[in-house]
Amino acid sequence: MRDNKTSQAASEYDANVHKTLPRYHLFHTESLDLVKAAMPKPEAWFDTGCGTGTFILQALECFGEMKIVAADPSEEMLSMAKKKLADFQVTYMQAGSEELVCTDDFDVVTAIMSHHYLPEELRKQATKNCYKLLKQGGVYITFETIRPTSRLGTQIGLERWKNAQLLSGKDATAVEKHISRYGIEIFPITIQEHIDILQKAGFSTAEVLWVSCMQAGFYAIK
């Protein structure tokens, strides 16, 4: 039984995520670059679905010390994050985005590869919660696995994703197991559906940040 919602155990996540998600490092690079342009001196950052804390560490190295809150539904992921971020002042919450109750105002809220595990209504609630966490003018960034607009496009996208994992050296059985989660354990939506959810949550600006194969990033401004 997995100790989190990803396809690997928390203790194996850092070693395997790059094999599972093509160009995963760019999810972080593009997010930090967007913040530099839209909110160059953030003072408060909320990272939901924080995993093992790698992205928070990069944000701190990029922008310096600030108020950080890290949330994740997995106790094991949070435990690893606490070890990785032991030299920094970070507040931790064991909760998914759809469960968040927080009255603080943040300059930046990020949700990297965390909301595609949620069915439609919970995804909408998670997005609304992230909106509520932000100050006026604050920046929200999310990356997720997406669904192409056609059945054939989905088949081709999944085949490309499978091939990318195999080329990374991932075991064929593990690749098939991961791909089989699509539409069963993860619930991808189209790019336009992402934009619609952001707009309906109240964001004044909602844009595509990055797209490659079956993953995409979005940003929105409150």
XYZ file of N, CA and C in Angstrom:
666
model
N 0.840 -1.192 0.000
C 0.000 0.000 0.000
C 0.884 1.254 0.000
N 0.616 2.200 -0.919
C 1.418 3.411 -1.011
C 1.156 4.335 0.172
N 2.182 5.114 0.534
C 2.049 6.046 1.650
C 1.730 7.458 1.174
N 1.392 7.600 -0.098
C 0.995 8.886 -0.664
C 0.255 8.611 -1.966
N -0.188 9.663 -2.672
C -1.009 9.472 -3.865
C -0.212 9.285 -5.155
N 1.100 9.442 -5.104
C 1.904 9.241 -6.301
C 2.078 7.748 -6.559
N 2.770 7.414 -7.643
C 2.945 6.001 -8.002
C 4.133 5.363 -7.315
N 4.869 6.105 -6.469
C 5.987 5.526 -5.733
C 5.956 5.931 -4.268
N 6.616 5.147 -3.459
C 6.679 5.450 -2.033
C 7.405 6.770 -1.813
N 7.089 7.448 -0.715
C 7.719 8.731 -0.418
C 9.246 8.613 -0.398
N 9.750 7.517 0.148
C 11.200 7.332 0.259
C 11.874 7.170 -1.096
N 11.102 6.834 -2.139
C 11.642 6.625 -3.482
C 11.284 7.755 -4.438
N 10.531 8.737 -3.949
C 9.978 9.755 -4.843
C 11.067 10.577 -5.527
N 11.994 11.120 -4.773
C 13.016 11.983 -5.359
C 13.841 11.262 -6.414
N 14.107 9.983 -6.203
C 14.937 9.218 -7.128
C 14.193 8.856 -8.412
N 12.869 8.820 -8.360
C 12.101 8.313 -9.500
C 11.239 9.329 -10.223
N 10.972 10.480 -9.609
C 10.028 11.417 -10.217
C 10.490 11.884 -11.599
N 11.805 12.060 -11.792
C 12.305 12.505 -13.088
C 12.157 11.421 -14.154
N 12.109 10.173 -13.745
C 11.881 9.081 -14.687
C 10.409 8.978 -15.072
N 9.548 9.446 -14.188
C 8.104 9.313 -14.394
C 7.512 10.501 -15.139
N 8.006 11.695 -14.838
C 7.461 12.917 -15.429
C 8.522 13.574 -16.314
N 8.380 13.463 -17.631
C 9.373 14.067 -18.528
C 9.522 15.567 -18.269
N 10.770 16.030 -18.213
C 11.093 17.450 -18.022
C 10.575 17.995 -16.678
N 10.518 17.136 -15.699
C 9.989 17.538 -14.394
C 10.718 18.742 -13.814
N 12.024 18.822 -14.024
C 12.780 19.948 -13.470
C 12.270 21.284 -13.996
N 11.680 21.273 -15.201
C 11.170 22.518 -15.766
C 9.897 22.996 -15.064
N 9.174 22.088 -14.401
C 7.999 22.516 -13.635
C 8.430 23.545 -12.581
N 9.552 23.259 -11.935
C 10.069 24.149 -10.906
C 10.714 25.392 -11.514
N 11.529 25.176 -12.550
C 12.222 26.294 -13.190
C 11.239 27.321 -13.737
N 10.208 26.843 -14.440
C 9.221 27.751 -15.026
C 8.416 28.469 -13.943
N 8.106 27.777 -12.870
C 7.352 28.394 -11.774
C 8.158 29.518 -11.123
N 9.416 29.260 -10.833
C 10.256 30.280 -10.206
C 10.456 31.469 -11.133
N 10.603 31.200 -12.420
C 10.776 32.272 -13.394
C 9.525 33.149 -13.475
N 8.351 32.513 -13.389
C 7.094 33.266 -13.411
C 6.977 34.165 -12.190
N 7.332 33.631 -11.021
C 7.267 34.429 -9.798
C 8.215 35.625 -9.894
N 9.402 35.424 -10.455
C 10.355 36.529 -10.615
C 9.743 37.675 -11.402
N 8.915 37.342 -12.399
C 8.315 38.365 -13.252
C 7.069 38.985 -12.630
N 6.261 38.170 -11.940
C 4.965 38.638 -11.444
C 4.984 39.092 -9.996
N 5.887 38.535 -9.192
C 5.952 38.856 -7.753
C 7.408 38.722 -7.324
N 8.266 39.680 -7.750
C 9.721 39.504 -7.610
C 10.251 39.437 -6.185
N 9.479 39.939 -5.199
C 9.958 39.895 -3.817
C 8.880 39.306 -2.899
N 8.576 38.028 -3.076
C 7.535 37.415 -2.231
C 7.968 37.354 -0.771
N 7.003 37.625 0.111
C 7.277 37.573 1.540
C 6.584 36.400 2.221
N 5.590 35.819 1.546
C 4.857 34.695 2.129
C 4.454 33.742 1.018
N 4.754 32.446 1.205
C 4.566 31.440 0.147
C 3.897 30.219 0.755
N 2.840 29.747 0.120
C 2.142 28.534 0.535
C 2.299 27.494 -0.563
N 2.913 26.369 -0.230
C 3.077 25.278 -1.201
C 2.220 24.103 -0.769
N 1.168 23.828 -1.529
C 0.281 22.717 -1.211
C 0.627 21.523 -2.097
N 0.549 20.323 -1.526
C 1.067 19.151 -2.221
C 2.579 19.238 -2.286
N 3.191 19.632 -1.172
C 4.624 19.975 -1.158
C 5.542 18.785 -1.356
N 5.032 17.562 -1.187
C 5.882 16.390 -1.359
C 7.053 16.386 -0.408
N 8.238 16.111 -0.936
C 9.426 15.997 -0.092
C 10.117 17.335 0.162
N 9.539 18.434 -0.331
C 10.067 19.762 -0.033
C 11.098 20.294 -1.003
N 11.337 19.593 -2.111
C 12.363 20.027 -3.061
C 12.063 21.407 -3.640
N 10.811 21.637 -4.027
C 10.461 22.919 -4.645
C 10.572 24.069 -3.648
N 10.173 23.834 -2.408
C 10.298 24.876 -1.385
C 11.763 25.241 -1.187
N 12.618 24.243 -1.164
C 14.053 24.501 -1.011
C 14.556 25.383 -2.152
N 14.121 25.103 -3.370
C 14.536 25.911 -4.519
C 14.000 27.339 -4.408
N 12.766 27.485 -3.939
C 12.179 28.818 -3.775
C 12.965 29.628 -2.744
N 13.346 29.001 -1.642
C 14.121 29.684 -0.610
C 15.502 30.073 -1.128
N 16.116 29.197 -1.900
C 17.426 29.501 -2.472
C 17.328 30.631 -3.490
N 16.182 30.722 -4.164
C 15.986 31.732 -5.205
C 15.624 33.098 -4.626
N 14.732 33.116 -3.627
C 14.184 34.375 -3.129
C 14.617 34.735 -1.712
N 15.279 33.826 -1.030
C 15.718 34.101 0.325
C 14.645 33.755 1.351
N 14.971 33.967 2.618
C 14.068 33.632 3.718
C 12.746 34.395 3.603
N 11.660 33.706 3.876
C 10.335 34.302 3.890
C 9.422 33.374 4.676
N 8.197 33.816 4.886
C 7.217 32.961 5.550
C 6.837 31.832 4.600
N 6.980 30.596 5.066
C 6.672 29.423 4.240
C 5.701 28.528 4.993
N 4.640 28.114 4.307
C 3.760 27.071 4.815
C 3.751 25.947 3.784
N 3.995 24.734 4.253
C 4.037 23.556 3.392
C 2.933 22.587 3.809
N 2.096 22.207 2.863
C 0.991 21.295 3.162
C 1.053 20.070 2.258
N 0.691 18.934 2.811
C 0.607 17.702 2.036
C -0.260 16.718 2.821
N -1.086 15.927 2.141
C -1.911 14.956 2.856
C -1.127 13.758 3.383
N 0.099 13.571 2.894
C 0.901 12.412 3.273
C 1.833 12.719 4.442
N 1.685 11.985 5.518
C 2.564 12.146 6.679
C 4.011 11.846 6.317
N 4.214 10.829 5.481
C 5.563 10.425 5.101
C 6.247 11.492 4.248
N 5.489 12.088 3.325
C 6.057 13.163 2.510
C 6.467 14.338 3.400
N 5.615 14.717 4.327
C 5.932 15.827 5.224
C 7.149 15.523 6.082
N 7.279 14.285 6.502
C 8.434 13.893 7.310
C 9.731 14.089 6.536
N 9.710 13.726 5.255
C 10.894 13.907 4.420
C 11.160 15.390 4.174
N 10.090 16.168 3.984
C 10.246 17.602 3.772
C 10.879 18.265 4.999
N 10.447 17.862 6.174
C 10.988 18.438 7.405
C 12.489 18.194 7.515
N 12.943 17.029 7.102
C 14.372 16.730 7.142
C 15.125 17.567 6.111
N 14.563 17.682 4.913
C 15.213 18.423 3.832
C 15.292 19.918 4.151
N 14.295 20.417 4.875
C 14.192 21.850 5.141
C 14.508 22.188 6.600
N 15.279 21.337 7.249
C 15.558 21.488 8.682
C 16.253 22.804 9.025
N 16.952 23.401 8.068
C 17.694 24.633 8.333
C 16.838 25.888 8.158
N 15.552 25.694 7.830
C 14.692 26.839 7.548
C 13.459 26.822 8.449
N 12.884 28.014 8.641
C 11.647 28.144 9.398
C 10.467 27.872 8.458
N 9.820 26.733 8.650
C 8.699 26.330 7.795
C 7.572 25.817 8.683
N 6.353 26.227 8.400
C 5.176 25.700 9.086
C 4.577 24.591 8.234
N 4.229 23.480 8.858
C 3.728 22.317 8.118
C 2.272 22.025 8.458
N 1.520 21.598 7.440
C 0.122 21.215 7.617
C -0.112 19.889 6.900
N -0.671 18.914 7.610
C -1.021 17.652 6.949
C -2.458 17.757 6.445
N -2.590 18.145 5.189
C -3.906 18.350 4.592
C -3.760 18.471 3.091
N -4.787 18.047 2.359
C -4.852 18.285 0.934
C -5.410 19.664 0.663
N -5.249 20.156 -0.553
C -5.721 21.504 -0.897
C -7.211 21.667 -0.668
N -7.965 20.590 -0.895
C -9.422 20.656 -0.754
C -9.848 20.778 0.705
N -8.904 20.559 1.641
C -9.207 20.597 3.068
C -8.682 21.848 3.760
N -7.969 22.673 3.062
C -7.255 23.777 3.689
C -8.188 24.773 4.357
N -7.839 25.127 5.570
C -8.521 26.193 6.300
C -7.428 27.104 6.835
N -7.285 28.264 6.221
C -6.197 29.156 6.605
C -6.606 30.586 6.296
N -6.443 31.482 7.240
C -6.849 32.871 7.063
C -5.685 33.781 6.690
N -4.478 33.252 6.670
C -3.318 34.073 6.326
C -3.354 34.463 4.848
N -2.681 35.555 4.525
C -2.602 36.005 3.135
C -1.203 35.780 2.596
N -1.126 35.188 1.419
C 0.156 34.829 0.830
C 0.365 35.537 -0.499
N 1.626 35.818 -0.807
C 1.982 36.406 -2.090
C 1.941 35.366 -3.201
N 2.325 34.147 -2.840
C 2.402 33.057 -3.820
C 1.790 31.801 -3.229
N 0.980 31.117 -4.032
C 0.483 29.781 -3.694
C 0.815 28.865 -4.859
N 1.430 27.719 -4.563
C 1.796 26.767 -5.612
C 1.212 25.394 -5.322
N 0.835 24.716 -6.396
C 0.304 23.353 -6.306
C 0.879 22.577 -7.486
N 2.013 21.940 -7.271
C 2.731 21.260 -8.344
C 2.395 19.774 -8.344
N 1.677 19.327 -9.355
C 1.317 17.920 -9.534
C 0.575 17.365 -8.319
N -0.443 18.080 -7.874
C -1.192 17.622 -6.703
C -2.700 17.561 -6.911
N -3.266 18.395 -7.773
C -4.725 18.449 -7.892
C -5.312 17.454 -8.888
N -4.475 16.829 -9.708
C -5.032 15.883 -10.687
C -5.479 14.565 -10.048
N -5.272 14.428 -8.760
C -5.795 13.262 -8.039
C -7.244 13.474 -7.592
N -7.738 14.682 -7.764
C -9.055 15.031 -7.230
C -10.139 14.950 -8.296
N -11.308 14.415 -7.954
C -12.462 14.474 -8.871
C -12.936 15.918 -9.009
N -13.844 16.152 -9.946
C -14.203 17.500 -10.368
C -14.545 18.463 -9.234
N -15.470 18.089 -8.363
C -15.919 19.016 -7.331
C -14.824 19.332 -6.319
N -14.037 18.322 -5.957
C -12.947 18.565 -5.016
C -11.842 19.400 -5.654
N -11.621 19.220 -6.953
C -10.629 20.042 -7.653
C -11.059 21.516 -7.634
N -12.347 21.747 -7.873
C -12.867 23.111 -7.828
C -12.698 23.708 -6.430
N -12.983 22.897 -5.401
C -12.835 23.370 -4.026
C -11.376 23.672 -3.707
N -10.484 22.804 -4.167
C -9.057 23.014 -3.937
C -8.593 24.326 -4.567
N -9.060 24.592 -5.788
C -8.683 25.820 -6.483
C -9.231 27.046 -5.754
N -10.471 26.966 -5.280
C -11.060 28.076 -4.526
C -10.286 28.325 -3.237
N -9.858 27.252 -2.571
C -9.076 27.410 -1.340
C -7.754 28.112 -1.618
N -7.107 27.754 -2.717
C -5.852 28.409 -3.084
C -6.084 29.886 -3.385
N -7.190 30.183 -4.031
C -7.561 31.580 -4.298
C -7.709 32.358 -2.990
N -8.394 31.762 -2.017
C -8.645 32.426 -0.741
C -7.353 32.678 0.045
N -6.342 31.864 -0.165
C -5.081 32.020 0.556
C -4.278 33.231 0.094
N -4.571 33.719 -1.105
C -3.755 34.759 -1.711
C -4.161 36.167 -1.303
N -3.169 37.049 -1.235
C -3.428 38.474 -1.152
C -3.981 38.950 -2.493
N -4.613 40.095 -2.511
C -5.018 40.694 -3.780
C -3.774 40.965 -4.613
N -3.778 40.496 -5.840
C -2.601 40.620 -6.689
C -1.631 39.462 -6.547
N -1.952 38.509 -5.656
C -1.094 37.351 -5.443
C -1.105 36.402 -6.625
N -0.085 35.527 -6.673
C 0.129 34.630 -7.808
C -0.128 33.179 -7.413
N -0.900 32.494 -8.234
C -1.146 31.061 -8.059
C -0.558 30.318 -9.252
N 0.177 29.236 -8.982
C 0.781 28.422 -10.036
C 0.452 26.966 -9.779
N 0.006 26.275 -10.817
C -0.275 24.854 -10.691
C 0.213 24.110 -11.918
N 0.748 22.928 -11.713
C 1.115 22.007 -12.795
C 0.326 20.720 -12.590
N -0.165 20.145 -13.686
C -0.921 18.901 -13.599
C -0.773 18.088 -14.878
N -1.074 16.809 -14.767
C -1.272 15.984 -15.949
C -2.587 16.414 -16.593
N -2.604 16.504 -17.921
C -3.767 17.014 -18.630
C -4.388 15.952 -19.533
N -5.561 16.268 -20.062
C -6.257 15.406 -21.007
C -6.371 16.126 -22.346
N -5.855 15.532 -23.424
C -6.057 16.116 -24.748
C -7.541 16.180 -25.093
N -7.868 16.917 -26.142
C -9.271 17.156 -26.467
C -9.911 16.041 -27.283
N -9.127 15.070 -27.740
C -9.677 13.969 -28.535
C -9.204 12.629 -28.002
N -9.947 11.599 -28.346
C -9.576 10.248 -27.921
C -8.249 9.828 -28.535
N -8.078 10.126 -29.815
C -6.824 9.777 -30.484
C -5.666 10.562 -29.887
N -5.899 11.839 -29.616
C -4.847 12.654 -29.004
C -4.416 12.102 -27.660
N -5.375 11.596 -26.889
C -5.063 10.984 -25.602
C -4.236 9.723 -25.789
N -4.602 8.889 -26.753
C -3.852 7.656 -27.017
C -2.416 7.965 -27.418
N -2.254 8.936 -28.295
C -0.915 9.309 -28.737
C -0.110 9.898 -27.577
N -0.742 10.741 -26.783
C -0.062 11.350 -25.643
C 0.401 10.319 -24.628
N -0.449 9.348 -24.339
C -0.075 8.299 -23.386
C 1.051 7.432 -23.936
N 1.047 7.184 -25.239
C 2.125 6.394 -25.842
C 3.446 7.148 -25.754
N 3.412 8.440 -26.009
C 4.626 9.254 -25.881
C 5.121 9.276 -24.433
N 4.192 9.382 -23.500
C 4.555 9.403 -22.085
C 5.181 8.066 -21.677
N 4.600 6.987 -22.159
C 5.153 5.658 -21.869
C 6.569 5.537 -22.426
N 6.763 5.956 -23.671
C 8.077 5.851 -24.298
C 9.113 6.711 -23.571
N 8.700 7.882 -23.120
C 9.628 8.761 -22.397
C 10.091 8.109 -21.099
N 9.189 7.421 -20.411
C 9.558 6.743 -19.174
C 10.504 5.577 -19.436
N 10.230 4.839 -20.497
C 11.108 3.720 -20.851
C 12.508 4.210 -21.207
N 12.585 5.323 -21.951
C 13.879 5.877 -22.337
C 14.652 6.397 -21.128
N 13.933 6.770 -20.071
C 14.587 7.258 -18.852
C 15.180 6.124 -18.031
N 14.860 4.872 -18.416
C 15.384 3.718 -17.702
C 14.421 3.077 -16.732
N 13.181 3.531 -16.746
C 12.184 2.975 -15.839
C 11.762 1.589 -16.303
N 11.534 0.695 -15.358
C 11.131 -0.675 -15.655
C 9.805 -0.699 -16.411
N 9.698 -1.573 -17.427
C 8.517 -1.632 -18.286
C 7.246 -1.935 -17.496
N 7.354 -2.809 -16.518
C 6.180 -3.141 -15.703
C 5.716 -1.935 -14.905
N 6.671 -1.206 -14.346
C 6.340 -0.007 -13.577
C 5.725 1.062 -14.483
N 6.204 1.153 -15.714
C 5.661 2.119 -16.663
C 4.202 1.805 -16.975
N 3.922 0.543 -17.279
C 2.546 0.142 -17.583
C 1.626 0.390 -16.382
N 2.124 0.121 -15.208
C 1.332 0.328 -13.997
C 1.014 1.807 -13.828
N 2.006 2.657 -14.107
C 1.784 4.091 -13.954
C 0.775 4.601 -14.984
N 0.943 4.210 -16.228
C 0.043 4.669 -17.285
C -1.390 4.203 -17.022
N -1.540 3.032 -16.405
C -2.872 2.484 -16.134
C -3.647 3.324 -15.117
N -2.955 4.200 -14.401
C -3.620 5.050 -13.407
C -4.416 6.176 -14.071
N -4.114 6.470 -15.318
C -4.721 7.595 -16.031
C -6.232 7.386 -16.150
N -6.983 8.300 -15.595
C -8.436 8.210 -15.628
C -9.023 7.322 -14.542
N -8.152 6.651 -13.772
C -8.593 5.742 -12.705
C -8.194 6.292 -11.336
N -6.918 6.620 -11.166
C -6.433 7.195 -9.913
C -6.079 8.671 -10.063
N -5.840 9.106 -11.281
C -5.679 10.525 -11.559
C -6.758 10.914 -12.565
N -7.212 12.150 -12.478
C -8.379 12.575 -13.252
C -8.043 13.827 -14.064
N -7.321 13.666 -15.171
C -6.888 14.816 -15.965
C -8.058 15.528 -16.636
N -7.908 16.832 -16.810
C -8.870 17.638 -17.542
C -8.124 18.417 -18.626
N -8.867 18.993 -19.565
C -8.243 19.695 -20.676
C -7.688 21.045 -20.237
N -6.863 21.615 -21.090
C -6.302 22.937 -20.817
C -7.409 23.968 -20.653
N -8.411 23.920 -21.520
C -9.500 24.891 -21.418
C -10.284 24.711 -20.124
N -10.476 23.471 -19.707
C -11.178 23.230 -18.440
C -10.388 23.782 -17.264
N -9.075 23.715 -17.329
C -8.238 24.327 -16.288
C -8.467 25.829 -16.225
N -8.432 26.468 -17.373
C -8.630 27.916 -17.427
C -10.017 28.282 -16.892
N -11.020 27.503 -17.267
C -12.389 27.768 -16.805
C -12.490 27.696 -15.285
N -11.867 26.685 -14.682
C -11.908 26.534 -13.223
C -11.238 27.717 -12.532
N -10.114 28.160 -13.079
C -9.411 29.308 -12.504
C -10.260 30.573 -12.586
N -10.886 30.781 -13.713
C -11.718 31.975 -13.872
C -12.936 31.938 -12.956
N -13.563 30.769 -12.839
C -14.746 30.650 -11.993
C -14.403 30.758 -10.508
N -13.153 30.445 -10.160
C -12.712 30.588 -8.769
C -12.567 32.060 -8.386
N -12.484 32.939 -9.399
C -12.410 34.361 -9.116
C -11.153 35.067 -9.602
N -10.204 34.316 -10.161
C -8.960 34.933 -10.607
C -9.210 35.914 -11.743
N -8.570 37.069 -11.684
C -8.743 38.087 -12.723
C -7.951 37.756 -13.982
N -6.888 36.999 -13.805
C -6.040 36.577 -14.921
C -5.790 35.079 -14.792
N -5.930 34.346 -15.882
C -5.669 32.907 -15.885
C -5.013 32.553 -17.213
N -3.800 32.029 -17.162
C -3.026 31.800 -18.373
C -2.321 30.445 -18.361
N -2.020 29.951 -19.546
C -1.173 28.767 -19.695
C 0.276 29.197 -19.516
N 1.005 28.484 -18.698
C 2.415 28.793 -18.456
C 3.348 27.916 -19.276
N 3.004 26.627 -19.383
C 3.941 25.674 -20.000
C 3.184 24.411 -20.373
N 3.512 23.795 -21.516
C 2.881 22.541 -21.940
C 3.932 21.641 -22.568
N 3.906 20.364 -22.214
C 4.755 19.375 -22.866
C 4.140 17.997 -22.682
N 3.883 17.330 -23.804
C 3.324 15.979 -23.777
C 2.018 15.954 -22.991
N 1.979 15.328 -21.835
C 0.733 15.169 -21.074
C 0.711 15.980 -19.787
N 1.613 16.941 -19.649
C 1.620 17.808 -18.475
C 1.556 19.279 -18.906
N 0.967 20.099 -18.047
C 0.885 21.532 -18.336
C 0.931 22.327 -17.050
N 1.397 23.559 -17.173
C 1.425 24.477 -16.046
C 0.539 25.682 -16.338
N -0.043 26.239 -15.297
C -0.928 27.393 -15.418
C -0.584 28.389 -14.317
N -0.837 29.676 -14.606
C -0.725 30.649 -13.526
C -1.947 31.557 -13.539
N -2.262 32.096 -12.381
C -3.414 32.969 -12.251
C -3.100 34.060 -11.228
N -3.706 35.219 -11.425
C -3.498 36.365 -10.545
C -4.828 36.712 -9.885
N -4.810 36.907 -8.572
C -6.039 37.267 -7.846
C -6.352 38.753 -8.061
